[in-house]
Coordinates of C-alpha atoms in Angstrom, one line a residue:
M1 CA 0.0 0.0 0.0
A2 CA 1.3 3.4 -0.9
H3 CA 2.3 5.8 1.9
I4 CA -0.4 8.4 2.5
N5 CA 1.2 11.8 2.8
R6 CA -0.6 13.9 5.4
R7 CA 0.4 17.2 3.8
D8 CA -1.1 16.2 0.5
L9 CA -4.2 14.8 2.2
G10 CA -4.6 18.1 4.1
L11 CA -4.3 20.0 0.8
L12 CA -7.0 17.8 -0.7
V13 CA -9.4 18.5 2.2
L14 CA -8.6 22.3 2.2
R15 CA -8.9 22.5 -1.6
T16 CA -12.2 20.6 -1.7
G17 CA -13.8 22.5 1.1
T18 CA -12.7 25.9 -0.1
G19 CA -13.5 25.1 -3.7
A20 CA -17.0 23.9 -2.8
V21 CA -17.8 27.1 -0.9
L22 CA -16.5 29.3 -3.7
A23 CA -18.3 27.3 -6.3
A24 CA -21.6 27.5 -4.4
H25 CA -21.3 31.3 -4.1
G26 CA -20.4 31.6 -7.8
T27 CA -23.4 29.5 -8.9
Q28 CA -25.6 31.8 -6.9
K29 CA -24.4 34.7 -9.0
L30 CA -24.4 32.8 -12.4
L31 CA -27.3 30.4 -12.2
G32 CA -29.4 31.6 -9.3
W33 CA -28.8 28.4 -7.4
F34 CA -28.9 28.2 -3.6
G35 CA -31.1 31.2 -3.3
G36 CA -28.9 33.5 -5.5
G37 CA -30.0 36.1 -7.9
G38 CA -28.6 34.7 -11.0
V39 CA -26.8 36.9 -13.5
E40 CA -29.7 39.5 -13.7
G41 CA -30.2 39.8 -10.0
T42 CA -26.5 39.9 -9.3
A43 CA -26.0 42.5 -12.1
T44 CA -28.5 44.8 -10.4
A45 CA -26.7 44.3 -7.1
M46 CA -23.3 44.9 -8.6
E47 CA -24.5 48.2 -10.0
H48 CA -25.8 49.2 -6.6
M49 CA -22.4 48.3 -5.1
G50 CA -20.7 50.5 -7.6
F51 CA -19.4 47.9 -10.1
S52 CA -20.2 48.9 -13.7
P53 CA -21.3 47.5 -16.0
G54 CA -23.3 45.3 -13.7
R55 CA -23.8 42.3 -16.0
R56 CA -20.1 42.0 -16.9
S57 CA -19.2 42.4 -13.2
A58 CA -21.7 39.7 -12.2
V59 CA -20.3 37.3 -14.8
A60 CA -16.7 38.0 -13.8
A61 CA -17.4 37.6 -10.1
G62 CA -19.4 34.4 -10.7
L63 CA -16.8 32.9 -13.0
G64 CA -14.0 33.8 -10.6
E65 CA -15.8 32.1 -7.7
A66 CA -17.5 29.2 -9.5
G67 CA -14.7 28.5 -12.0
G68 CA -11.9 29.1 -9.5
G69 CA -13.7 27.0 -6.9
V70 CA -14.3 24.0 -9.1
L71 CA -10.7 24.1 -10.4
L72 CA -9.4 24.4 -6.8
A73 CA -11.5 21.4 -5.7
L74 CA -10.2 19.3 -8.6
G75 CA -6.7 20.6 -8.1
L76 CA -6.5 21.6 -11.8
A77 CA -4.7 24.7 -13.0
T78 CA -4.3 25.5 -9.3
P79 CA -2.3 28.8 -9.6
A80 CA -4.9 30.3 -12.0
A81 CA -7.8 28.9 -9.9
G82 CA -6.4 30.4 -6.7
A83 CA -5.6 33.7 -8.3
A84 CA -9.0 34.0 -9.9
A85 CA -10.8 33.2 -6.7
A86 CA -8.6 35.6 -4.7
G87 CA -9.3 38.3 -7.3
A88 CA -13.0 37.8 -7.0
M89 CA -12.7 38.0 -3.2
A90 CA -10.8 41.3 -3.4
G91 CA -14.0 42.8 -4.8
A92 CA -16.1 41.4 -2.1
V93 CA -13.7 42.6 0.6
A94 CA -13.9 46.1 -0.9
V95 CA -17.7 46.0 -0.7
H96 CA -17.7 44.8 3.0
A97 CA -14.8 47.0 4.2
P98 CA -16.9 50.0 5.3
A99 CA -18.6 47.7 7.8
G100 CA -15.3 46.8 9.5
F101 CA -13.6 43.4 9.9
F102 CA -16.1 41.1 11.6
A103 CA -18.7 39.3 9.5
Q104 CA -21.3 39.6 12.3
S105 CA -21.5 43.3 11.5
G106 CA -21.3 42.8 7.7
G107 CA -17.6 43.1 7.6
Y108 CA -15.0 41.6 5.3
E109 CA -13.8 38.8 7.5
Y110 CA -15.3 36.0 5.5
P111 CA -14.4 37.0 1.9
A112 CA -10.9 37.9 3.1
F113 CA -10.5 34.4 4.6
L114 CA -11.7 32.8 1.4
G115 CA -9.4 35.0 -0.7
F116 CA -6.4 34.3 1.5
T117 CA -7.1 30.6 1.5
A118 CA -7.6 30.4 -2.3
A119 CA -4.4 32.4 -2.8
A120 CA -2.4 30.2 -0.4
I121 CA -3.6 27.0 -2.2
G122 CA -2.7 28.6 -5.6
L123 CA 0.8 29.4 -4.4
A124 CA 1.4 26.1 -2.5
G125 CA 0.1 23.9 -5.3
A126 CA -2.6 21.3 -5.2
G127 CA -0.5 18.4 -3.8
R128 CA -0.2 14.8 -4.9
Y129 CA -4.0 14.0 -4.8
S130 CA -4.9 16.4 -7.6
L131 CA -5.5 16.5 -11.4
D132 CA -2.4 18.8 -11.6
H133 CA -0.3 15.9 -10.3
V134 CA -2.0 13.4 -12.6
M135 CA -1.3 15.7 -15.6
G136 CA 2.4 16.1 -14.7
H137 CA 1.8 19.7 -13.4
R138 CA 1.3 20.9 -17.0
F139 CA -0.8 23.8 -15.7
D140 CA 1.1 24.3 -12.4
Q141 CA 4.4 25.8 -13.5
P142 CA 6.4 28.6 -11.8
W143 CA 5.6 30.9 -14.8
T144 CA 1.8 30.2 -14.4
V145 CA 2.0 31.2 -10.8
A146 CA 3.6 34.6 -11.6
L147 CA 1.3 35.2 -14.6
A148 CA -1.9 34.2 -12.9
F149 CA -1.3 36.3 -9.7
T150 CA 0.1 39.3 -11.5
G151 CA -2.8 39.3 -14.0
C152 CA -5.5 38.9 -11.3
A153 CA -3.9 41.5 -9.1
L154 CA -3.8 44.0 -11.9
A155 CA -7.4 43.2 -13.0
A156 CA -8.6 43.5 -9.4
A157 CA -6.7 46.8 -8.9
G158 CA -8.2 48.2 -12.1
V159 CA -11.8 47.2 -11.2
L160 CA -11.5 48.5 -7.6
T161 CA -9.9 51.8 -8.8
K162 CA -12.8 52.3 -11.3
R163 CA -15.3 51.6 -8.6
S164 CA -13.7 54.0 -6.2
R165 CA -13.6 56.8 -8.8
A166 CA -17.3 56.2 -9.7
Q167 CA -18.2 56.3 -6.0
A168 CA -16.3 59.5 -5.5
E169 CA -18.0 61.1 -8.5
G170 CA -21.3 60.0 -7.2
A171 CA -20.6 61.5 -3.8
D172 CA -19.5 64.8 -5.4
R173 CA -22.7 64.9 -7.4
A174 CA -24.8 64.2 -4.3
A175 CA -23.0 67.0 -2.4
M176 CA -23.9 69.6 -5.1

């Protein structure tokens, strides 16, 4: 019998749990599952949160969460999956930040935890019990880590900067 590596087993459990939670949240946004608003309801909510255009923002957030979550759970293209999920969570953190840290007051604790966990898995790799391992780490190379995290960080920074500017302009108009 092959030796079971506890670290790889731990990564499997962490990947599967984190990926399932992210996928569930993403399918709420994309498909309306689990009481979610689907793309149309999420698009309206995104517009109210300052993300424009709402539909494109809803699809991007949903794909980052659902796609990143499924890929994390499978351990496939793990750097890209972790980066995509972390990028999506950066937007959620920005929305919840005005309420402070703790989730009980509407704060950013939960999306920050999901984002940090997804990023850590993306950086650490999926481990031996993963599709990345089965495929010879074809989609888990050092250059994919750098590319995925740089790309997602730049995209998140761009989206959040655009949102901040729009909110500032809206506040200026309201003050007039």
